[in-house]
């Protein structure tokens, strides 16, 4: 029986959760932390803000948001992998970030009222959902007017030569890393598939506009292997 994308992704993350953080660093050569830090600078999260981190995984971005929003802020991380959330919970407890909560839920149907958050983020999660447009519409719905939605994600490099090298790396080298470090070749080859099919920067910017966002901007990182997209409501 053909597994749905949702079932497959769920299986992948329930399996690789223990090595996920370490693998991210290996796969992106530590760059994902720099990309997120730059994105946070652009966002300029205000103290006391209310933020939602969709597909939060092991909660690294949730933590960054909670630290920026401070004790008077309120940050929620949502993910559909309980195993990933378990690791996130441990991190939150270690940092005593009471302003952050993690919940088990589905990005396609966010369990929040309309106009609830000042910031809604999704980091390296959009490519794993069954319907990109549906998730962007949901992010738009729960965002307050004047609020900011931010997506940090792998993208399609446009630089000649670089594009081919990136494809080769994703297709052959990365799953080998997965096998070496996390004993999960299959799961990491899923990650390369989802990255390969993900829309390029301009296309994703159009999807943001289609979901209702205005003043949509984007910025490529590391030759376009990743990009941040920001839209406002």
Short mmCIF file of N, CA and C in Angstrom, two decimals, residues 134-226:
data_model
loop_
_atom_site.label_atom_id
_atom_site.label_comp_id
_atom_site.label_asym_id
_atom_site.label_seq_id
_atom_site.Cartn_x
_atom_site.Cartn_y
_atom_site.Cartn_z
N UNK A 134 -2.06 25.04 1.91
CA UNK A 134 -2.97 24.91 3.05
C UNK A 134 -2.29 25.38 4.35
N UNK A 135 -1.02 25.01 4.52
CA UNK A 135 -0.29 25.41 5.74
C UNK A 135 -0.06 26.93 5.75
N UNK A 136 0.27 27.49 4.59
CA UNK A 136 0.46 28.95 4.52
C UNK A 136 -0.86 29.68 4.82
N UNK A 137 -1.97 29.13 4.33
CA UNK A 137 -3.29 29.74 4.62
C UNK A 137 -3.58 29.68 6.12
N UNK A 138 -3.25 28.56 6.75
CA UNK A 138 -3.46 28.40 8.19
C UNK A 138 -2.57 29.38 8.98
N UNK A 139 -1.33 29.54 8.53
CA UNK A 139 -0.42 30.48 9.20
C UNK A 139 -0.99 31.90 9.09
N UNK A 140 -1.53 32.21 7.91
CA UNK A 140 -2.14 33.53 7.69
C UNK A 140 -3.34 33.72 8.62
N UNK A 141 -4.15 32.69 8.72
CA UNK A 141 -5.39 32.77 9.51
C UNK A 141 -5.11 33.08 10.99
N UNK A 142 -4.11 32.39 11.58
CA UNK A 142 -3.87 32.56 13.02
C UNK A 142 -3.00 33.79 13.34
N UNK A 143 -2.48 34.44 12.30
CA UNK A 143 -1.64 35.63 12.50
C UNK A 143 -2.52 36.85 12.73
N UNK A 144 -2.10 37.72 13.65
CA UNK A 144 -2.84 38.97 13.88
C UNK A 144 -2.59 39.92 12.71
N UNK A 145 -3.53 40.81 12.40
CA UNK A 145 -3.26 41.85 11.41
C UNK A 145 -2.02 42.64 11.85
N UNK A 146 -1.12 42.90 10.91
CA UNK A 146 0.14 43.57 11.26
C UNK A 146 1.23 42.60 11.66
N UNK A 147 0.85 41.32 11.85
CA UNK A 147 1.82 40.30 12.27
C UNK A 147 2.70 39.82 11.12
N UNK A 148 3.67 39.00 11.48
CA UNK A 148 4.69 38.56 10.52
C UNK A 148 4.78 37.04 10.47
N UNK A 149 4.74 36.50 9.25
CA UNK A 149 4.92 35.05 9.06
C UNK A 149 6.29 34.83 8.41
N UNK A 150 7.02 33.87 8.94
CA UNK A 150 8.39 33.65 8.48
C UNK A 150 8.64 32.18 8.19
N UNK A 151 9.17 31.91 7.02
CA UNK A 151 9.50 30.54 6.64
C UNK A 151 10.99 30.46 6.30
N UNK A 152 11.72 29.63 7.04
CA UNK A 152 13.13 29.37 6.73
C UNK A 152 13.17 27.94 6.22
N UNK A 153 13.70 27.77 5.02
CA UNK A 153 13.57 26.45 4.37
C UNK A 153 14.68 26.24 3.35
N UNK A 154 14.93 24.98 3.03
CA UNK A 154 15.84 24.70 1.92
C UNK A 154 15.22 25.31 0.67
N UNK A 155 16.06 25.66 -0.30
CA UNK A 155 15.54 26.25 -1.52
C UNK A 155 16.26 25.63 -2.70
N UNK A 156 16.08 26.22 -3.87
CA UNK A 156 16.74 25.69 -5.06
C UNK A 156 17.83 26.67 -5.48
N UNK A 157 19.11 26.28 -5.34
CA UNK A 157 20.19 27.20 -5.72
C UNK A 157 20.08 27.57 -7.19
N UNK A 158 20.40 28.81 -7.50
CA UNK A 158 20.26 29.27 -8.88
C UNK A 158 21.62 29.42 -9.57
N UNK A 159 22.68 29.45 -8.76
CA UNK A 159 24.02 29.65 -9.32
C UNK A 159 24.47 28.42 -10.11
N UNK A 160 24.91 28.64 -11.33
CA UNK A 160 25.34 27.52 -12.18
C UNK A 160 26.51 26.78 -11.54
N UNK A 161 26.55 25.49 -11.72
CA UNK A 161 27.64 24.72 -11.12
C UNK A 161 27.29 24.38 -9.68
N UNK A 162 26.90 25.40 -8.94
CA UNK A 162 26.52 25.23 -7.54
C UNK A 162 25.26 24.37 -7.45
N UNK A 163 24.35 24.65 -8.37
CA UNK A 163 23.07 23.94 -8.42
C UNK A 163 23.29 22.43 -8.57
N UNK A 164 24.20 22.08 -9.51
CA UNK A 164 24.49 20.67 -9.77
C UNK A 164 25.16 20.01 -8.55
N UNK A 165 26.09 20.75 -7.95
CA UNK A 165 26.81 20.21 -6.79
C UNK A 165 25.84 19.97 -5.63
N UNK A 166 24.92 20.91 -5.47
CA UNK A 166 23.92 20.81 -4.39
C UNK A 166 23.04 19.58 -4.59
N UNK A 167 22.58 19.41 -5.83
CA UNK A 167 21.74 18.24 -6.15
C UNK A 167 22.48 16.94 -5.84
N UNK A 168 23.74 16.90 -6.25
CA UNK A 168 24.57 15.71 -6.05
C UNK A 168 24.72 15.44 -4.54
N UNK A 169 25.02 16.51 -3.81
CA UNK A 169 25.20 16.39 -2.36
C UNK A 169 23.94 15.85 -1.71
N UNK A 170 22.81 16.46 -2.04
CA UNK A 170 21.55 16.05 -1.43
C UNK A 170 21.18 14.62 -1.78
N UNK A 171 21.46 14.27 -3.05
CA UNK A 171 20.98 12.98 -3.50
C UNK A 171 21.86 11.82 -3.03
N UNK A 172 23.17 12.03 -3.01
CA UNK A 172 24.06 10.91 -2.73
C UNK A 172 24.80 11.01 -1.38
N UNK A 173 25.30 12.20 -1.09
CA UNK A 173 26.15 12.33 0.10
C UNK A 173 25.32 12.36 1.39
N UNK A 174 24.24 13.15 1.38
CA UNK A 174 23.47 13.32 2.60
C UNK A 174 22.89 12.02 3.15
N UNK A 175 22.27 11.19 2.29
CA UNK A 175 21.78 9.92 2.84
C UNK A 175 22.90 9.05 3.41
N UNK A 176 24.11 9.19 2.85
CA UNK A 176 25.24 8.43 3.40
C UNK A 176 25.59 8.93 4.81
N UNK A 177 25.53 10.26 5.00
CA UNK A 177 25.72 10.83 6.34
C UNK A 177 24.69 10.22 7.30
N UNK A 178 23.46 10.14 6.80
CA UNK A 178 22.37 9.58 7.62
C UNK A 178 22.68 8.17 8.05
N UNK A 179 23.26 7.42 7.13
CA UNK A 179 23.58 6.02 7.42
C UNK A 179 24.71 5.94 8.45
N UNK A 180 25.71 6.79 8.27
CA UNK A 180 26.88 6.78 9.16
C UNK A 180 26.53 7.24 10.57
N UNK A 181 25.81 8.37 10.65
CA UNK A 181 25.60 8.98 11.95
C UNK A 181 24.34 8.49 12.63
N UNK A 182 23.31 8.29 11.86
CA UNK A 182 22.01 8.02 12.48
C UNK A 182 21.47 6.65 12.10
N UNK A 183 22.25 5.87 11.39
CA UNK A 183 21.84 4.52 10.95
C UNK A 183 20.48 4.56 10.25
N UNK A 184 20.25 5.62 9.50
CA UNK A 184 18.93 5.68 8.85
C UNK A 184 19.04 6.27 7.45
N UNK A 185 19.57 5.49 6.56
CA UNK A 185 19.75 5.89 5.17
C UNK A 185 18.42 6.28 4.53
N UNK A 186 17.43 5.42 4.74
CA UNK A 186 16.12 5.65 4.08
C UNK A 186 15.48 6.97 4.50
N UNK A 187 15.54 7.24 5.81
CA UNK A 187 14.92 8.46 6.31
C UNK A 187 15.59 9.70 5.73
N UNK A 188 16.91 9.65 5.63
CA UNK A 188 17.60 10.84 5.11
C UNK A 188 17.48 10.94 3.60
N UNK A 189 17.20 9.83 2.94
CA UNK A 189 16.96 9.99 1.50
C UNK A 189 15.56 10.59 1.30
N UNK A 190 14.66 10.39 2.27
CA UNK A 190 13.38 11.11 2.19
C UNK A 190 13.62 12.61 2.26
N UNK A 191 14.53 13.04 3.14
CA UNK A 191 14.78 14.48 3.29
C UNK A 191 15.30 15.07 1.98
N UNK A 192 16.12 14.32 1.26
CA UNK A 192 16.61 14.88 -0.02
C UNK A 192 15.49 14.94 -1.05
N UNK A 193 14.61 13.95 -1.02
CA UNK A 193 13.47 13.97 -1.97
C UNK A 193 12.60 15.20 -1.73
N UNK A 194 12.29 15.45 -0.44
CA UNK A 194 11.38 16.56 -0.13
C UNK A 194 12.04 17.89 -0.46
N UNK A 195 13.37 17.97 -0.34
CA UNK A 195 14.07 19.22 -0.67
C UNK A 195 14.13 19.43 -2.17
N UNK A 196 14.29 18.32 -2.89
CA UNK A 196 14.42 18.39 -4.36
C UNK A 196 13.14 18.92 -5.00
N UNK A 197 11.99 18.52 -4.44
CA UNK A 197 10.70 18.91 -5.04
C UNK A 197 10.17 20.24 -4.53
N UNK A 198 10.87 20.84 -3.57
CA UNK A 198 10.34 22.06 -2.96
C UNK A 198 10.47 23.25 -3.92
N UNK A 199 9.46 24.14 -3.92
CA UNK A 199 9.50 25.29 -4.86
C UNK A 199 10.72 26.19 -4.64
N UNK A 200 11.16 26.84 -5.71
CA UNK A 200 12.23 27.83 -5.62
C UNK A 200 11.71 29.10 -4.93
N UNK A 201 12.63 30.05 -4.72
CA UNK A 201 12.31 31.26 -3.95
C UNK A 201 11.16 32.10 -4.51
N UNK A 202 11.23 32.34 -5.83
CA UNK A 202 10.20 33.19 -6.45
C UNK A 202 8.84 32.52 -6.37
N UNK A 203 8.85 31.22 -6.60
CA UNK A 203 7.60 30.45 -6.58
C UNK A 203 6.98 30.46 -5.18
N UNK A 204 7.84 30.30 -4.17
CA UNK A 204 7.33 30.30 -2.79
C UNK A 204 6.81 31.69 -2.41
N UNK A 205 7.49 32.73 -2.89
CA UNK A 205 7.02 34.10 -2.63
C UNK A 205 5.61 34.30 -3.21
N UNK A 206 5.39 33.72 -4.41
CA UNK A 206 4.05 33.80 -5.03
C UNK A 206 3.02 33.08 -4.18
N UNK A 207 3.41 31.94 -3.61
CA UNK A 207 2.49 31.17 -2.75
C UNK A 207 2.12 31.99 -1.51
N UNK A 208 3.10 32.71 -0.97
CA UNK A 208 2.84 33.58 0.19
C UNK A 208 1.78 34.62 -0.18
N UNK A 209 1.95 35.24 -1.35
CA UNK A 209 0.99 36.26 -1.78
C UNK A 209 -0.39 35.65 -1.99
N UNK A 210 -0.39 34.46 -2.57
CA UNK A 210 -1.66 33.77 -2.84
C UNK A 210 -2.41 33.44 -1.55
N UNK A 211 -1.63 33.18 -0.48
CA UNK A 211 -2.24 32.86 0.82
C UNK A 211 -2.77 34.11 1.52
N UNK A 212 -2.47 35.30 0.93
CA UNK A 212 -3.00 36.54 1.49
C UNK A 212 -1.96 37.49 2.05
N UNK A 213 -0.70 37.04 2.15
CA UNK A 213 0.33 37.89 2.75
C UNK A 213 0.69 39.07 1.84
N UNK A 214 1.07 40.18 2.49
CA UNK A 214 1.51 41.36 1.73
C UNK A 214 2.97 41.66 2.07
N UNK A 215 3.57 42.56 1.30
CA UNK A 215 4.99 42.94 1.49
C UNK A 215 5.89 41.71 1.62
N UNK A 216 5.67 40.76 0.75
CA UNK A 216 6.45 39.50 0.84
C UNK A 216 7.88 39.76 0.37
N UNK A 217 8.84 39.34 1.19
CA UNK A 217 10.25 39.48 0.80
C UNK A 217 10.97 38.17 1.08
N UNK A 218 12.08 37.96 0.39
CA UNK A 218 12.86 36.75 0.68
C UNK A 218 14.34 37.03 0.53
N UNK A 219 15.13 36.18 1.17
CA UNK A 219 16.58 36.36 1.11
C UNK A 219 17.22 34.98 1.03
N UNK A 220 18.09 34.77 0.02
CA UNK A 220 18.76 33.47 -0.07
C UNK A 220 19.95 33.37 0.88
N UNK A 221 20.25 32.16 1.32
CA UNK A 221 21.43 31.90 2.15
C UNK A 221 22.33 30.89 1.45
N UNK A 222 23.62 31.07 1.64
CA UNK A 222 24.61 30.10 1.13
C UNK A 222 24.36 29.71 -0.33
N UNK A 223 24.31 30.73 -1.20
CA UNK A 223 24.14 30.46 -2.63
C UNK A 223 22.77 29.95 -3.01
N UNK A 224 21.81 30.10 -2.08
CA UNK A 224 20.44 29.68 -2.40
C UNK A 224 20.08 28.28 -1.94
N UNK A 225 20.97 27.62 -1.15
CA UNK A 225 20.59 26.29 -0.66
C UNK A 225 19.47 26.41 0.34
N UNK A 226 19.35 27.60 0.95
CA UNK A 226 18.24 27.88 1.86
C UNK A 226 17.78 29.30 1.62
#
